[in-house]
């Protein structure tokens, strides 16, 4: 893999920047363009752009780096993948909040209310679209690509994982605010990154992320 990485240095750096900085920059632009009550059509466009980020990264892996998708943790689906993905989701939904809820309160930097109020205006079908796409896309960008390629540059998977955890937490500030981003999303990112470093199974990560998002987003009551 190292010889392919050396040949594909510039595309890899570009893909890393896209993977780490693309989502938060998109969220900032979306918030400024759409305002407090964005139209569904605008939200769909921005969500499709987020999906395109993952598509561009995969394109770079295959065509520029000439590496298999297994190099970012994408492997065939197995029984253990599904089971471990759902178990990880249960941990994220029912164990992790024992840490994150008190942590968000202790930080005193704002809670989930502004983000939840925006979610409450979104129809269920769009939330389902966000659940499926965001869980997969964020795992491809942060866990699969960023962890693996930063490890090649830095030479250490644990340091690479730490960088990605911090980046993932900061990336959620534009939507949720600094309190939830650091008190909830950063610990969630830590859990997901540690699991990825253990199993190297991006599909299991994606299942866990999407299931956790589904329970969280679909449980928010809709308001008109």
mmCIF file of N, CA and C in Angstrom, residues 77-91 192 195 198-199 201-209:
data_model
loop_
_atom_site.group_PDB
_atom_site.id
_atom_site.type_symbol
_atom_site.label_atom_id
_atom_site.label_comp_id
_atom_site.label_asym_id
_atom_site.label_seq_id
_atom_site.Cartn_x
_atom_site.Cartn_y
_atom_site.Cartn_z
ATOM 1 N N UNK A 77 -20.212 -8.092 3.476
ATOM 2 C CA UNK A 77 -21.091 -8.182 4.630
ATOM 3 C C UNK A 77 -21.100 -9.601 5.190
ATOM 4 N N UNK A 78 -20.951 -9.719 6.498
ATOM 5 C CA UNK A 78 -20.992 -11.014 7.170
ATOM 6 C C UNK A 78 -21.958 -10.938 8.347
ATOM 7 N N UNK A 79 -22.254 -12.098 8.905
ATOM 8 C CA UNK A 79 -23.145 -12.163 10.068
ATOM 9 C C UNK A 79 -22.552 -11.375 11.236
ATOM 10 N N UNK A 80 -21.263 -11.524 11.459
ATOM 11 C CA UNK A 80 -20.628 -10.821 12.577
ATOM 12 C C UNK A 80 -20.639 -9.309 12.369
ATOM 13 N N UNK A 81 -20.593 -8.878 11.102
ATOM 14 C CA UNK A 81 -20.670 -7.454 10.801
ATOM 15 C C UNK A 81 -21.993 -6.874 11.270
ATOM 16 N N UNK A 82 -23.081 -7.553 10.940
ATOM 17 C CA UNK A 82 -24.415 -7.074 11.311
ATOM 18 C C UNK A 82 -24.592 -7.073 12.825
ATOM 19 N N UNK A 83 -24.200 -8.179 13.467
ATOM 20 C CA UNK A 83 -24.364 -8.295 14.916
ATOM 21 C C UNK A 83 -23.541 -7.236 15.646
ATOM 22 N N UNK A 84 -22.276 -7.102 15.262
ATOM 23 C CA UNK A 84 -21.415 -6.127 15.937
ATOM 24 C C UNK A 84 -21.880 -4.702 15.681
ATOM 25 N N UNK A 85 -22.422 -4.451 14.495
ATOM 26 C CA UNK A 85 -22.940 -3.123 14.190
ATOM 27 C C UNK A 85 -24.111 -2.755 15.089
ATOM 28 N N UNK A 86 -25.035 -3.699 15.278
ATOM 29 C CA UNK A 86 -26.191 -3.423 16.133
ATOM 30 C C UNK A 86 -25.796 -3.329 17.604
ATOM 31 N N UNK A 87 -24.847 -4.130 18.027
ATOM 32 C CA UNK A 87 -24.377 -4.049 19.414
ATOM 33 C C UNK A 87 -23.704 -2.704 19.683
ATOM 34 N N UNK A 88 -22.931 -2.235 18.707
ATOM 35 C CA UNK A 88 -22.290 -0.929 18.839
ATOM 36 C C UNK A 88 -23.343 0.174 18.899
ATOM 37 N N UNK A 89 -24.398 0.044 18.098
ATOM 38 C CA UNK A 89 -25.479 1.027 18.125
ATOM 39 C C UNK A 89 -26.157 1.062 19.490
ATOM 40 N N UNK A 90 -26.385 -0.106 20.074
ATOM 41 C CA UNK A 90 -26.997 -0.167 21.408
ATOM 42 C C UNK A 90 -26.112 0.526 22.441
ATOM 43 N N UNK A 91 -24.804 0.311 22.326
ATOM 44 C CA UNK A 91 -23.880 0.983 23.233
ATOM 45 C C UNK A 91 -23.930 2.493 23.077
ATOM 46 N N UNK A 192 -16.761 5.228 18.088
ATOM 47 C CA UNK A 192 -16.786 4.679 16.734
ATOM 48 C C UNK A 192 -15.372 4.450 16.199
ATOM 49 N N UNK A 195 -13.780 1.405 17.879
ATOM 50 C CA UNK A 195 -14.355 0.188 17.298
ATOM 51 C C UNK A 195 -13.754 -0.090 15.928
ATOM 52 N N UNK A 198 -10.325 -1.474 16.119
ATOM 53 C CA UNK A 198 -10.361 -2.856 16.590
ATOM 54 C C UNK A 198 -10.770 -3.821 15.484
ATOM 55 N N UNK A 199 -11.870 -3.501 14.765
ATOM 56 C CA UNK A 199 -12.438 -4.443 13.810
ATOM 57 C C UNK A 199 -12.057 -4.161 12.357
ATOM 58 N N UNK A 201 -13.838 -2.748 10.202
ATOM 59 C CA UNK A 201 -15.042 -3.137 9.461
ATOM 60 C C UNK A 201 -15.933 -1.910 9.320
ATOM 61 N N UNK A 202 -15.792 -1.218 8.192
ATOM 62 C CA UNK A 202 -16.511 0.034 7.994
ATOM 63 C C UNK A 202 -18.011 -0.193 7.847
ATOM 64 N N UNK A 203 -18.406 -1.362 7.353
ATOM 65 C CA UNK A 203 -19.837 -1.654 7.214
ATOM 66 C C UNK A 203 -20.488 -1.743 8.591
ATOM 67 N N UNK A 204 -19.817 -2.389 9.544
ATOM 68 C CA UNK A 204 -20.345 -2.467 10.907
ATOM 69 C C UNK A 204 -20.462 -1.066 11.510
ATOM 70 N N UNK A 205 -19.452 -0.233 11.281
ATOM 71 C CA UNK A 205 -19.514 1.153 11.753
ATOM 72 C C UNK A 205 -20.700 1.894 11.148
ATOM 73 N N UNK A 206 -20.912 1.691 9.859
ATOM 74 C CA UNK A 206 -21.999 2.386 9.163
ATOM 75 C C UNK A 206 -23.361 1.935 9.681
ATOM 76 N N UNK A 207 -23.494 0.639 9.929
ATOM 77 C CA UNK A 207 -24.751 0.123 10.491
ATOM 78 C C UNK A 207 -25.014 0.765 11.847
ATOM 79 N N UNK A 208 -24.003 0.776 12.703
ATOM 80 C CA UNK A 208 -24.154 1.346 14.040
ATOM 81 C C UNK A 208 -24.511 2.824 13.974
ATOM 82 N N UNK A 209 -23.819 3.560 13.129
ATOM 83 C CA UNK A 209 -24.047 5.007 13.017
ATOM 84 C C UNK A 209 -25.460 5.286 12.518
#
